[in-house]
Amino acid sequence: MSNDSATLTQPEVKSERAKAIEYLRNDYLKSGDTVYVILRHVSQSGMSRFVDLYVVKNGRPLRITWTVATALAMRYNRKHESLHVGGCGFDAAHSVVYDLAWALFGDANALSHSWL
């Protein structure tokens, strides 16, 4: 999964997204799971948040940020090693996890989130 949409054609982007969604659904997340979110950075203007996403499996935290960025076709910020979420006045973690649950399960409430 490259997540470098600037060099991929539209069909390749769709294929990468589908692979990431299948990977997350089959290997990491099931309905009812909690996604843990860490706020890594806020832009100086306050208009962007950079978050890191984790799940806990077998008592171990697993980082899923890159794969979620691919699955949701969101920007991954290499400088902050995190998912770029633009905008303000909303809960960035809720927004990302809501979109992720919809993409994986067709039910926006299938996953919950918790800030760390």
JSON list of C-alpha atoms in Angstrom, two decimals:
[
{"chain": "A", "resi": 1, "resn": "MET", "atom": "CA", "xyz": [0.00, 0.00, 0.00]},
{"chain": "A", "resi": 2, "resn": "SER", "atom": "CA", "xyz": [1.78, 3.06, -1.20]},
{"chain": "A", "resi": 3, "resn": "ASN", "atom": "CA", "xyz": [-0.52, 5.90, -0.03]},
{"chain": "A", "resi": 4, "resn": "ASP", "atom": "CA", "xyz": [1.21, 8.19, -2.51]},
{"chain": "A", "resi": 5, "resn": "SER", "atom": "CA", "xyz": [-1.84, 9.11, -4.56]},
{"chain": "A", "resi": 6, "resn": "ALA", "atom": "CA", "xyz": [0.12, 11.73, -6.53]},
{"chain": "A", "resi": 7, "resn": "THR", "atom": "CA", "xyz": [1.76, 8.94, -8.54]},
{"chain": "A", "resi": 8, "resn": "LEU", "atom": "CA", "xyz": [-1.20, 6.56, -8.83]},
{"chain": "A", "resi": 9, "resn": "THR", "atom": "CA", "xyz": [-3.97, 6.49, -11.40]},
{"chain": "A", "resi": 10, "resn": "GLN", "atom": "CA", "xyz": [-7.59, 6.61, -10.22]},
{"chain": "A", "resi": 11, "resn": "PRO", "atom": "CA", "xyz": [-8.11, 2.83, -10.67]},
{"chain": "A", "resi": 12, "resn": "GLU", "atom": "CA", "xyz": [-4.89, 2.17, -8.74]},
{"chain": "A", "resi": 13, "resn": "VAL", "atom": "CA", "xyz": [-6.05, 4.42, -5.89]},
{"chain": "A", "resi": 14, "resn": "LYS", "atom": "CA", "xyz": [-9.36, 2.52, -5.72]},
{"chain": "A", "resi": 15, "resn": "SER", "atom": "CA", "xyz": [-7.49, -0.78, -5.70]},
{"chain": "A", "resi": 16, "resn": "GLU", "atom": "CA", "xyz": [-5.17, 0.37, -2.89]},
{"chain": "A", "resi": 17, "resn": "ARG", "atom": "CA", "xyz": [-8.17, 1.60, -0.87]},
{"chain": "A", "resi": 18, "resn": "ALA", "atom": "CA", "xyz": [-9.97, -1.72, -1.33]},
{"chain": "A", "resi": 19, "resn": "LYS", "atom": "CA", "xyz": [-6.87, -3.66, -0.22]},
{"chain": "A", "resi": 20, "resn": "ALA", "atom": "CA", "xyz": [-6.45, -1.47, 2.87]},
{"chain": "A", "resi": 21, "resn": "ILE", "atom": "CA", "xyz": [-10.12, -1.82, 3.83]},
{"chain": "A", "resi": 22, "resn": "GLU", "atom": "CA", "xyz": [-9.97, -5.60, 3.45]},
{"chain": "A", "resi": 23, "resn": "TYR", "atom": "CA", "xyz": [-6.72, -5.76, 5.44]},
{"chain": "A", "resi": 24, "resn": "LEU", "atom": "CA", "xyz": [-8.16, -3.70, 8.31]},
{"chain": "A", "resi": 25, "resn": "ARG", "atom": "CA", "xyz": [-11.44, -5.63, 8.34]},
{"chain": "A", "resi": 26, "resn": "ASN", "atom": "CA", "xyz": [-9.83, -9.07, 8.21]},
{"chain": "A", "resi": 27, "resn": "ASP", "atom": "CA", "xyz": [-6.74, -8.58, 10.38]},
{"chain": "A", "resi": 28, "resn": "TYR", "atom": "CA", "xyz": [-7.28, -5.70, 12.80]},
{"chain": "A", "resi": 29, "resn": "LEU", "atom": "CA", "xyz": [-10.82, -4.48, 13.42]},
{"chain": "A", "resi": 30, "resn": "LYS", "atom": "CA", "xyz": [-14.19, -6.02, 14.09]},
{"chain": "A", "resi": 31, "resn": "SER", "atom": "CA", "xyz": [-17.46, -4.34, 14.90]},
{"chain": "A", "resi": 32, "resn": "GLY", "atom": "CA", "xyz": [-17.46, -3.10, 18.50]},
{"chain": "A", "resi": 33, "resn": "ASP", "atom": "CA", "xyz": [-13.70, -2.49, 18.72]},
{"chain": "A", "resi": 34, "resn": "THR", "atom": "CA", "xyz": [-12.17, 0.70, 20.09]},
{"chain": "A", "resi": 35, "resn": "VAL", "atom": "CA", "xyz": [-9.68, 2.75, 18.09]},
{"chain": "A", "resi": 36, "resn": "TYR", "atom": "CA", "xyz": [-7.25, 4.70, 20.27]},
{"chain": "A", "resi": 37, "resn": "VAL", "atom": "CA", "xyz": [-6.21, 8.13, 19.04]},
{"chain": "A", "resi": 38, "resn": "ILE", "atom": "CA", "xyz": [-3.18, 10.25, 19.92]},
{"chain": "A", "resi": 39, "resn": "LEU", "atom": "CA", "xyz": [-3.04, 13.91, 18.93]},
{"chain": "A", "resi": 40, "resn": "ARG", "atom": "CA", "xyz": [0.48, 14.39, 17.56]},
{"chain": "A", "resi": 41, "resn": "HIS", "atom": "CA", "xyz": [0.33, 18.01, 16.41]},
{"chain": "A", "resi": 42, "resn": "VAL", "atom": "CA", "xyz": [-1.97, 20.98, 15.81]},
{"chain": "A", "resi": 43, "resn": "SER", "atom": "CA", "xyz": [-1.08, 23.46, 13.08]},
{"chain": "A", "resi": 44, "resn": "GLN", "atom": "CA", "xyz": [-0.23, 27.00, 14.11]},
{"chain": "A", "resi": 45, "resn": "SER", "atom": "CA", "xyz": [-3.49, 28.26, 12.59]},
{"chain": "A", "resi": 46, "resn": "GLY", "atom": "CA", "xyz": [-5.48, 25.59, 14.45]},
{"chain": "A", "resi": 47, "resn": "MET", "atom": "CA", "xyz": [-7.05, 24.48, 11.18]},
{"chain": "A", "resi": 48, "resn": "SER", "atom": "CA", "xyz": [-5.33, 21.08, 11.00]},
{"chain": "A", "resi": 49, "resn": "ARG", "atom": "CA", "xyz": [-4.86, 18.21, 13.41]},
{"chain": "A", "resi": 50, "resn": "PHE", "atom": "CA", "xyz": [-2.42, 15.35, 13.05]},
{"chain": "A", "resi": 51, "resn": "VAL", "atom": "CA", "xyz": [-3.54, 12.13, 14.73]},
{"chain": "A", "resi": 52, "resn": "ASP", "atom": "CA", "xyz": [-2.09, 8.67, 15.19]},
{"chain": "A", "resi": 53, "resn": "LEU", "atom": "CA", "xyz": [-4.41, 5.62, 15.38]},
{"chain": "A", "resi": 54, "resn": "TYR", "atom": "CA", "xyz": [-3.97, 2.37, 17.32]},
{"chain": "A", "resi": 55, "resn": "VAL", "atom": "CA", "xyz": [-5.89, -0.77, 18.17]},
{"chain": "A", "resi": 56, "resn": "VAL", "atom": "CA", "xyz": [-5.09, -3.24, 20.93]},
{"chain": "A", "resi": 57, "resn": "LYS", "atom": "CA", "xyz": [-4.88, -6.91, 19.95]},
{"chain": "A", "resi": 58, "resn": "ASN", "atom": "CA", "xyz": [-3.74, -9.65, 22.32]},
{"chain": "A", "resi": 59, "resn": "GLY", "atom": "CA", "xyz": [-2.74, -6.99, 24.85]},
{"chain": "A", "resi": 60, "resn": "ARG", "atom": "CA", "xyz": [-0.44, -5.16, 22.42]},
{"chain": "A", "resi": 61, "resn": "PRO", "atom": "CA", "xyz": [-0.98, -1.79, 20.76]},
{"chain": "A", "resi": 62, "resn": "LEU", "atom": "CA", "xyz": [-0.85, -1.93, 16.97]},
{"chain": "A", "resi": 63, "resn": "ARG", "atom": "CA", "xyz": [-0.43, 1.20, 14.88]},
{"chain": "A", "resi": 64, "resn": "ILE", "atom": "CA", "xyz": [-2.90, 1.41, 11.99]},
{"chain": "A", "resi": 65, "resn": "THR", "atom": "CA", "xyz": [-2.45, 5.05, 10.94]},
{"chain": "A", "resi": 66, "resn": "TRP", "atom": "CA", "xyz": [-0.87, 4.45, 7.51]},
{"chain": "A", "resi": 67, "resn": "THR", "atom": "CA", "xyz": [-3.41, 1.80, 6.54]},
{"chain": "A", "resi": 68, "resn": "VAL", "atom": "CA", "xyz": [-6.33, 3.97, 7.68]},
{"chain": "A", "resi": 69, "resn": "ALA", "atom": "CA", "xyz": [-4.96, 6.86, 5.61]},
{"chain": "A", "resi": 70, "resn": "THR", "atom": "CA", "xyz": [-4.93, 4.57, 2.57]},
{"chain": "A", "resi": 71, "resn": "ALA", "atom": "CA", "xyz": [-8.38, 3.10, 3.30]},
{"chain": "A", "resi": 72, "resn": "LEU", "atom": "CA", "xyz": [-9.98, 6.54, 3.68]},
{"chain": "A", "resi": 73, "resn": "ALA", "atom": "CA", "xyz": [-7.87, 8.25, 0.98]},
{"chain": "A", "resi": 74, "resn": "MET", "atom": "CA", "xyz": [-6.68, 10.77, 3.55]},
{"chain": "A", "resi": 75, "resn": "ARG", "atom": "CA", "xyz": [-3.33, 12.53, 3.65]},
{"chain": "A", "resi": 76, "resn": "TYR", "atom": "CA", "xyz": [-0.55, 10.97, 5.68]},
{"chain": "A", "resi": 77, "resn": "ASN", "atom": "CA", "xyz": [1.92, 13.52, 7.03]},
{"chain": "A", "resi": 78, "resn": "ARG", "atom": "CA", "xyz": [5.45, 12.10, 7.02]},
{"chain": "A", "resi": 79, "resn": "LYS", "atom": "CA", "xyz": [6.88, 14.93, 9.13]},
{"chain": "A", "resi": 80, "resn": "HIS", "atom": "CA", "xyz": [4.53, 14.18, 12.04]},
{"chain": "A", "resi": 81, "resn": "GLU", "atom": "CA", "xyz": [4.12, 10.48, 11.15]},
{"chain": "A", "resi": 82, "resn": "SER", "atom": "CA", "xyz": [0.36, 10.91, 11.42]},
{"chain": "A", "resi": 83, "resn": "LEU", "atom": "CA", "xyz": [-2.94, 11.31, 9.66]},
{"chain": "A", "resi": 84, "resn": "HIS", "atom": "CA", "xyz": [-3.74, 14.86, 8.54]},
{"chain": "A", "resi": 85, "resn": "VAL", "atom": "CA", "xyz": [-7.27, 15.97, 9.51]},
{"chain": "A", "resi": 86, "resn": "GLY", "atom": "CA", "xyz": [-8.22, 19.41, 8.22]},
{"chain": "A", "resi": 87, "resn": "GLY", "atom": "CA", "xyz": [-10.72, 21.76, 9.84]},
{"chain": "A", "resi": 88, "resn": "CYS", "atom": "CA", "xyz": [-11.64, 22.89, 13.31]},
{"chain": "A", "resi": 89, "resn": "GLY", "atom": "CA", "xyz": [-14.62, 22.98, 15.64]},
{"chain": "A", "resi": 90, "resn": "PHE", "atom": "CA", "xyz": [-15.15, 19.21, 15.69]},
{"chain": "A", "resi": 91, "resn": "ASP", "atom": "CA", "xyz": [-13.75, 16.08, 17.30]},
{"chain": "A", "resi": 92, "resn": "ALA", "atom": "CA", "xyz": [-11.11, 14.90, 14.81]},
{"chain": "A", "resi": 93, "resn": "ALA", "atom": "CA", "xyz": [-10.92, 11.42, 16.38]},
{"chain": "A", "resi": 94, "resn": "HIS", "atom": "CA", "xyz": [-14.67, 10.93, 16.15]},
{"chain": "A", "resi": 95, "resn": "SER", "atom": "CA", "xyz": [-14.67, 12.09, 12.53]},
{"chain": "A", "resi": 96, "resn": "VAL", "atom": "CA", "xyz": [-11.92, 9.69, 11.44]},
{"chain": "A", "resi": 97, "resn": "VAL", "atom": "CA", "xyz": [-13.27, 6.69, 13.36]},
{"chain": "A", "resi": 98, "resn": "TYR", "atom": "CA", "xyz": [-16.83, 7.39, 12.14]},
{"chain": "A", "resi": 99, "resn": "ASP", "atom": "CA", "xyz": [-15.60, 7.43, 8.53]},
{"chain": "A", "resi": 100, "resn": "LEU", "atom": "CA", "xyz": [-13.48, 4.32, 9.13]},
{"chain": "A", "resi": 101, "resn": "ALA", "atom": "CA", "xyz": [-16.41, 2.38, 10.61]},
{"chain": "A", "resi": 102, "resn": "TRP", "atom": "CA", "xyz": [-18.57, 3.33, 7.63]},
{"chain": "A", "resi": 103, "resn": "ALA", "atom": "CA", "xyz": [-15.87, 2.27, 5.15]},
{"chain": "A", "resi": 104, "resn": "LEU", "atom": "CA", "xyz": [-15.26, -1.06, 6.88]},
{"chain": "A", "resi": 105, "resn": "PHE", "atom": "CA", "xyz": [-18.71, -2.11, 8.04]},
{"chain": "A", "resi": 106, "resn": "GLY", "atom": "CA", "xyz": [-21.28, 0.17, 6.41]},
{"chain": "A", "resi": 107, "resn": "ASP", "atom": "CA", "xyz": [-22.26, 1.25, 9.94]},
{"chain": "A", "resi": 108, "resn": "ALA", "atom": "CA", "xyz": [-20.80, 4.51, 11.22]},
{"chain": "A", "resi": 109, "resn": "ASN", "atom": "CA", "xyz": [-21.34, 3.42, 14.83]},
{"chain": "A", "resi": 110, "resn": "ALA", "atom": "CA", "xyz": [-19.58, 0.05, 14.51]},
{"chain": "A", "resi": 111, "resn": "LEU", "atom": "CA", "xyz": [-16.38, 1.37, 16.12]},
{"chain": "A", "resi": 112, "resn": "SER", "atom": "CA", "xyz": [-15.74, 3.56, 19.13]},
{"chain": "A", "resi": 113, "resn": "HIS", "atom": "CA", "xyz": [-12.77, 5.78, 19.86]},
{"chain": "A", "resi": 114, "resn": "SER", "atom": "CA", "xyz": [-10.81, 6.94, 22.86]},
{"chain": "A", "resi": 115, "resn": "TRP", "atom": "CA", "xyz": [-8.26, 9.73, 23.07]},
{"chain": "A", "resi": 116, "resn": "LEU", "atom": "CA", "xyz": [-4.92, 8.84, 24.67]}
]
